[in-house]
mmCIF file of C-alpha atoms in Angstrom:
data_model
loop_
_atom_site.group_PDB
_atom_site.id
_atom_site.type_symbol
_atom_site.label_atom_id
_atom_site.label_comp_id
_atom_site.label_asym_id
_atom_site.label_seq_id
_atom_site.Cartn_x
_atom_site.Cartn_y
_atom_site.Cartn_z
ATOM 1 C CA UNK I 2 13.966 15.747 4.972
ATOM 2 C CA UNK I 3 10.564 16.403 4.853
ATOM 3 C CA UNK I 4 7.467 14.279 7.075
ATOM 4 C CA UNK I 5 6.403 13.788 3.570
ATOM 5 C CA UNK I 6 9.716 11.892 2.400
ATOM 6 C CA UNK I 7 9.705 9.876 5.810
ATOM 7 C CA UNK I 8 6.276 8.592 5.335
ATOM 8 C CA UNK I 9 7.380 7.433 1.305
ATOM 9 C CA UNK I 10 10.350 5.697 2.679
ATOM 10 C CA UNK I 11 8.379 4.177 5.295
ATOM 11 C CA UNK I 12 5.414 3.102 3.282
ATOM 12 C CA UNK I 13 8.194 1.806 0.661
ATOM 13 C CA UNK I 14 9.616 -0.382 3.607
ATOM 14 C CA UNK I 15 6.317 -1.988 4.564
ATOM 15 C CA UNK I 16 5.111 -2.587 1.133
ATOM 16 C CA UNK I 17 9.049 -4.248 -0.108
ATOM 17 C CA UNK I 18 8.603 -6.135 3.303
ATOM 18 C CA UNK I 19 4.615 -7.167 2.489
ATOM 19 C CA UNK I 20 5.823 -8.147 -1.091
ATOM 20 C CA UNK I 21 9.279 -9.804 -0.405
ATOM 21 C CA UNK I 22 6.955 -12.182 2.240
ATOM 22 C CA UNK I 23 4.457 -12.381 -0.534
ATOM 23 C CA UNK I 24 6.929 -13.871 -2.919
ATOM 24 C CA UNK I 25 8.770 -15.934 -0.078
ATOM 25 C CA UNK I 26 5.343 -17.635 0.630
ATOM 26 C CA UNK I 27 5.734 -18.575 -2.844
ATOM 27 C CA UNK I 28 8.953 -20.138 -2.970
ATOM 28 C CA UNK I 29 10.553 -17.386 -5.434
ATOM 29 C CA UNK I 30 14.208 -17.120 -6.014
ATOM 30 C CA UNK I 31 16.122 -14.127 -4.838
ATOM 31 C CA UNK I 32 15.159 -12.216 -8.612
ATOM 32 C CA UNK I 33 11.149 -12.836 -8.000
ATOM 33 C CA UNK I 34 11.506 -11.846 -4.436
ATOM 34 C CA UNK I 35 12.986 -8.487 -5.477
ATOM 35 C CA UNK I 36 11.125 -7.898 -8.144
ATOM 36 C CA UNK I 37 7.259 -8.595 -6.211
ATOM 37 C CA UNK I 38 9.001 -6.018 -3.677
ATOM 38 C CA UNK I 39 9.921 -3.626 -5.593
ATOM 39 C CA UNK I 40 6.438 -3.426 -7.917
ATOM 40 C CA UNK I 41 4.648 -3.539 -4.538
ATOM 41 C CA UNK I 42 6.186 -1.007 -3.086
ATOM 42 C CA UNK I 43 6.219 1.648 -6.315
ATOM 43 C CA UNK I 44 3.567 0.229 -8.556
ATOM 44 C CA UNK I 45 0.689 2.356 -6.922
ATOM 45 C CA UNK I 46 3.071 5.473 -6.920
ATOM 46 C CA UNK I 47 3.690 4.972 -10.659
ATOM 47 C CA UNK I 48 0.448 4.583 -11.865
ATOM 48 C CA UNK I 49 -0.244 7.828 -9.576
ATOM 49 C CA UNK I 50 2.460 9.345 -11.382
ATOM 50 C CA UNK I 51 1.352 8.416 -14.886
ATOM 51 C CA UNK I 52 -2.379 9.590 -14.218
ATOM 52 C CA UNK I 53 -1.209 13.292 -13.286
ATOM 53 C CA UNK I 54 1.477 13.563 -16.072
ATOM 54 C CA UNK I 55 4.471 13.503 -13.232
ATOM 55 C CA UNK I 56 7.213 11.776 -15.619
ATOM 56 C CA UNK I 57 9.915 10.071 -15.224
ATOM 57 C CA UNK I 58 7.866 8.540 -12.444
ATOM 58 C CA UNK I 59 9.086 9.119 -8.957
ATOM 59 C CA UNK I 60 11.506 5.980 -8.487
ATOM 60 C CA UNK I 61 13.198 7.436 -11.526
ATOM 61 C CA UNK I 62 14.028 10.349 -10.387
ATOM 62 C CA UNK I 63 14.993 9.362 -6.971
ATOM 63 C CA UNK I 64 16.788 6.013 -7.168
ATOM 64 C CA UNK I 65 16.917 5.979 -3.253
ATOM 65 C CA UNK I 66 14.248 3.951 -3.246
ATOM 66 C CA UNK I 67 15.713 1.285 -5.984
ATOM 67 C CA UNK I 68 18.675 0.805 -3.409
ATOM 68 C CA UNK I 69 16.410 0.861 -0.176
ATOM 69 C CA UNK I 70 13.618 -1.762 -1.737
ATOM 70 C CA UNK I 71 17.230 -4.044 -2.500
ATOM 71 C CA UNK I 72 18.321 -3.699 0.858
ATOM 72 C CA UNK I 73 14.761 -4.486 2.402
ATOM 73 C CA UNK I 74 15.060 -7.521 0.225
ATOM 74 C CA UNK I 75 18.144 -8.864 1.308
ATOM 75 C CA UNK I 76 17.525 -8.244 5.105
ATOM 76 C CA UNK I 77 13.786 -9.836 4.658
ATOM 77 C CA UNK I 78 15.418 -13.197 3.318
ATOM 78 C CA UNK I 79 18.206 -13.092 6.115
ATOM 79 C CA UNK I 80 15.914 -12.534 8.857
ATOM 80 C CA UNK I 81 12.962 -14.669 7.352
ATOM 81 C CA UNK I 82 12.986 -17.141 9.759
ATOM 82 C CA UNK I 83 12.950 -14.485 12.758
ATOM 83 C CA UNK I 84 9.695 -13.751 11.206
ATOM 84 C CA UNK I 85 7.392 -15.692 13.227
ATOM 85 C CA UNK I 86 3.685 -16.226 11.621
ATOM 86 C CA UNK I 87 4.854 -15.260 8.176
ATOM 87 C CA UNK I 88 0.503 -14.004 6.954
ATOM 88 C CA UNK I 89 0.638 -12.083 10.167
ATOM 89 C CA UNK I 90 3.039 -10.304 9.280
ATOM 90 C CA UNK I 91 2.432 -9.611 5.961
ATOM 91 C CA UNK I 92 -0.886 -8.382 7.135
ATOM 92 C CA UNK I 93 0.980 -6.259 9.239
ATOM 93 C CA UNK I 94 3.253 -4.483 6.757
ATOM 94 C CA UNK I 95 0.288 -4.697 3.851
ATOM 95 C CA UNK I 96 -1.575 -2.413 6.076
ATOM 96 C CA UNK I 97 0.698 -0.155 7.203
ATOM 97 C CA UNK I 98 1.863 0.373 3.642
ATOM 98 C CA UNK I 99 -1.973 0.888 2.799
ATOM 99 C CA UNK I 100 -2.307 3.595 5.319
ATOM 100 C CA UNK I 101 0.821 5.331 4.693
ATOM 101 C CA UNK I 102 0.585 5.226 0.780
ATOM 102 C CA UNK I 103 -2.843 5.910 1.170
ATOM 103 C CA UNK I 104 -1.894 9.469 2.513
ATOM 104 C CA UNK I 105 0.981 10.133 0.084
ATOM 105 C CA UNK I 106 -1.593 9.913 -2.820
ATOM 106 C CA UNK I 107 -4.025 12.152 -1.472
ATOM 107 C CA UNK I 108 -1.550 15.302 -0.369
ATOM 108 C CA UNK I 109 -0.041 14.845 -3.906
ATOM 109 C CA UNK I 110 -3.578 15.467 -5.432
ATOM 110 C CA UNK I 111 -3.618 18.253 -3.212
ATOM 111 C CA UNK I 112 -0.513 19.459 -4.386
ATOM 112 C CA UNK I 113 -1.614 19.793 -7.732
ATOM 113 C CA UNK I 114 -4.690 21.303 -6.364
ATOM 114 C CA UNK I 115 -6.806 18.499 -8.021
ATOM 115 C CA UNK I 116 -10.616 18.180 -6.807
ATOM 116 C CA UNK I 117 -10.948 16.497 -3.881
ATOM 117 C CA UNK I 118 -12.493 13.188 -4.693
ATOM 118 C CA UNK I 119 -9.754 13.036 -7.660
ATOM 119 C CA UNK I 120 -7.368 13.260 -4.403
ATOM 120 C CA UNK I 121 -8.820 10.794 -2.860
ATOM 121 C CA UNK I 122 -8.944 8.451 -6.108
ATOM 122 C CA UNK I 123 -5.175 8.682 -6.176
ATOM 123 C CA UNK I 124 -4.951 7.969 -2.481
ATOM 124 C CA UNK I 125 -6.986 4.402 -3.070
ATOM 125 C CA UNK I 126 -4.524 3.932 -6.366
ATOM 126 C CA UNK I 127 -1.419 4.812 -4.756
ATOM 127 C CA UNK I 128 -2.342 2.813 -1.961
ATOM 128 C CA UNK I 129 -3.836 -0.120 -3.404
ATOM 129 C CA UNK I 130 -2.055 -1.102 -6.861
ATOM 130 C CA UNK I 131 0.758 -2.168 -5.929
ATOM 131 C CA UNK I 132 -0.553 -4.951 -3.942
ATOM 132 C CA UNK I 133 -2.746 -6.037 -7.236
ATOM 133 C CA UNK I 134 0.361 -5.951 -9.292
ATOM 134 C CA UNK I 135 1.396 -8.191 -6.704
ATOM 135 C CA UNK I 136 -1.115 -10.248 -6.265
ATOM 136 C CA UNK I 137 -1.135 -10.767 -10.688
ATOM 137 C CA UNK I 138 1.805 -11.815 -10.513
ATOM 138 C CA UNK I 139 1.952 -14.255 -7.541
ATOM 139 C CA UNK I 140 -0.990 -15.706 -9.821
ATOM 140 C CA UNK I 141 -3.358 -14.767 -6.909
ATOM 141 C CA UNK I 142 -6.632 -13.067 -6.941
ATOM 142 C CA UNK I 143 -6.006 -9.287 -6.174
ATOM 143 C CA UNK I 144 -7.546 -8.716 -2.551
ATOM 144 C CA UNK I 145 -9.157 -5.734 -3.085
ATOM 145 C CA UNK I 146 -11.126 -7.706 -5.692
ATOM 146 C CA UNK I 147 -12.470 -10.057 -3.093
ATOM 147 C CA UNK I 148 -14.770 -10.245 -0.072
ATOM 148 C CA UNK I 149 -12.486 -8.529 2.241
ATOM 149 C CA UNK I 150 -12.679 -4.697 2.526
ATOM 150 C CA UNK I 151 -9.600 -3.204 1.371
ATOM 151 C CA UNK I 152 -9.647 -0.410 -1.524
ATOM 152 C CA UNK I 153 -13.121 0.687 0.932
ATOM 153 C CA UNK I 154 -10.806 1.134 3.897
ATOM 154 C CA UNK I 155 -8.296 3.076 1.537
ATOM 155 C CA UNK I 156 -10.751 5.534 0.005
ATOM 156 C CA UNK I 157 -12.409 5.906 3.944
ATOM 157 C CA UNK I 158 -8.545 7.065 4.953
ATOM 158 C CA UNK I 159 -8.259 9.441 2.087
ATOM 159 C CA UNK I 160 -11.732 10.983 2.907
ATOM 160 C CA UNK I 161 -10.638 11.208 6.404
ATOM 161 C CA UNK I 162 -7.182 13.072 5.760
ATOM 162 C CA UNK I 163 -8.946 15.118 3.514
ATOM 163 C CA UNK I 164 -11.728 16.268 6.525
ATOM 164 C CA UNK I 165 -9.096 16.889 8.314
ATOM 165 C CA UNK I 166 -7.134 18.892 5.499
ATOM 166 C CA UNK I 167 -9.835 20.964 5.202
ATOM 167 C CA UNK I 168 -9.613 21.808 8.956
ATOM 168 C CA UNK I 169 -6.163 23.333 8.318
ATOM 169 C CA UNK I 170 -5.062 20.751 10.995
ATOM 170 C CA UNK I 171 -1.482 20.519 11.460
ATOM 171 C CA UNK I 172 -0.302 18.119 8.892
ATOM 172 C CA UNK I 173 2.149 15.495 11.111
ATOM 173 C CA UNK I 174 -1.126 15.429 13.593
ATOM 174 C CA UNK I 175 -3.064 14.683 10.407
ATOM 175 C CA UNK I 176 -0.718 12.116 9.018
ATOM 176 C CA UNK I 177 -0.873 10.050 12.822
ATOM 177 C CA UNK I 178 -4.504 10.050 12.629
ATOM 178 C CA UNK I 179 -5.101 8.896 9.058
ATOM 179 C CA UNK I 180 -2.565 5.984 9.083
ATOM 180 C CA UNK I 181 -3.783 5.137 12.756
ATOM 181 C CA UNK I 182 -7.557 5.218 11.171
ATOM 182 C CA UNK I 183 -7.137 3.205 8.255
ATOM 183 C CA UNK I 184 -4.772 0.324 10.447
ATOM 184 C CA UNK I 185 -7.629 0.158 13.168
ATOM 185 C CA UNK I 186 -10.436 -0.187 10.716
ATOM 186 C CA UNK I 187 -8.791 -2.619 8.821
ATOM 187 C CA UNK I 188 -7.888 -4.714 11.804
ATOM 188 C CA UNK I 189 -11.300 -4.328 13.095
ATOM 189 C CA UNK I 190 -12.425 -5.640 9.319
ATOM 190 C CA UNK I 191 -10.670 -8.757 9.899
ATOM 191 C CA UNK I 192 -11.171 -9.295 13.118
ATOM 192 C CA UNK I 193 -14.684 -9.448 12.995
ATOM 193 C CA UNK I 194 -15.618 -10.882 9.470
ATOM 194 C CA UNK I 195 -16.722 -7.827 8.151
ATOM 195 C CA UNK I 196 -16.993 -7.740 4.130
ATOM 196 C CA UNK I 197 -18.648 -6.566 1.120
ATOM 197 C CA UNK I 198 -21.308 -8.048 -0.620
ATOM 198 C CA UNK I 199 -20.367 -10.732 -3.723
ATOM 199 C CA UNK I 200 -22.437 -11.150 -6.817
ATOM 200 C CA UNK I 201 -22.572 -14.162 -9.139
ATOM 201 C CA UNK I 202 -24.691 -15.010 -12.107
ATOM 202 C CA UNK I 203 -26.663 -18.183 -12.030
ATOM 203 C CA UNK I 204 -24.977 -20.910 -14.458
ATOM 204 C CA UNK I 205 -27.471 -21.261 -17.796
ATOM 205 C CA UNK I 206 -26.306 -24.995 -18.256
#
């Protein structure tokens, strides 16, 4: 097994954690709770997947990660009361799962040798959509849509991994630093407030 396959699984832990909390916050039953894990966890991938032409989509072709998203599931709802501070740690999870999926996108737009800002593009996606499919569907507003910085951290990761890339740096050295990057800065994001500007349009009535 590959430090590529490690990081999916563990970025598909983290995100069927973030969206199995998601859906518990929401009082789902045991079929909502798997299914908001499992479309956070590969929704980003598959969209990735669809946008290069790599079909059957990953999950299809390796149906590990059907059977590990169902165990995370189960285990989540067992130990859901040993989760103390239930948005902490989905935060937690969310971001981990943003830096790790984050890095998967990029190195597989490097694999197909794709320009670099595409790579980058399908680092933000892979990282990013399935927490808006989640989001949709727990009838919330996606966050990436709103104030806090999110898909910005995402595409600031991908650029980062791909300076590094560039570098020839060894890649497990450059996987560390890029998930480390992108779960400081977001921290730091939170932590103090920081947030993109919002835009309205003044009501003609």
């Amino acid at each position: 097994m590959t430090p590529f396959d490690i990081l999916g699984i563990l970025g598909t832990i983290a995100f069927a954690i973030s969206g199995a909390l998601s859906a518990m916050n929401r009082k789902f039953d045991l079929f909502g709770i798997f299914i908001i894990a499992f479309v956070t966890s590969v929704g980003g991938g598959t969209i990735r997947d669809m946008l290069i032409g790599n079909t059957p989509v990953s999950w299809m072709q390796d149906t590990l990660n059907i059977y590990l998203i169902g165990c995370v599931t189960i285990l989540s709802i067992i130990f859901r009361n040993k989760l103390d501070y239930l948005k902490k740690s989905l935060f937690l999870f969310d971001t981990i799962g943003l830096g790790i999926f984050t890095i998967i996108g990029v190195e597989t737009g490097t694999q197909y040798e794709l320009d670099p800002i595409v790579s980058v593009a399908l680092g933000a996606v892979t990282g990013c959509f399935g927490g808006v499919i989640r989001d949709v569907l727990c009838n919330e507003v996606p966050v990436i849509f709103r104030k806090e910085i999110y898909a910005s951290i995402s595409i600031a990761g991908g650029i980062c991994f791909m300076i590094l890339y560039s570098f020839k740096l060894d890649m497990n050295i450059a996987y560390v630093i890029t998930t480390l990057f992108i779960i400081c800065i977001r921290l730091l994001v939170v932590k103090y407030h920081v947030s993109l500007p919002s835009f309205t349009l003044k009501n003609n009535d």
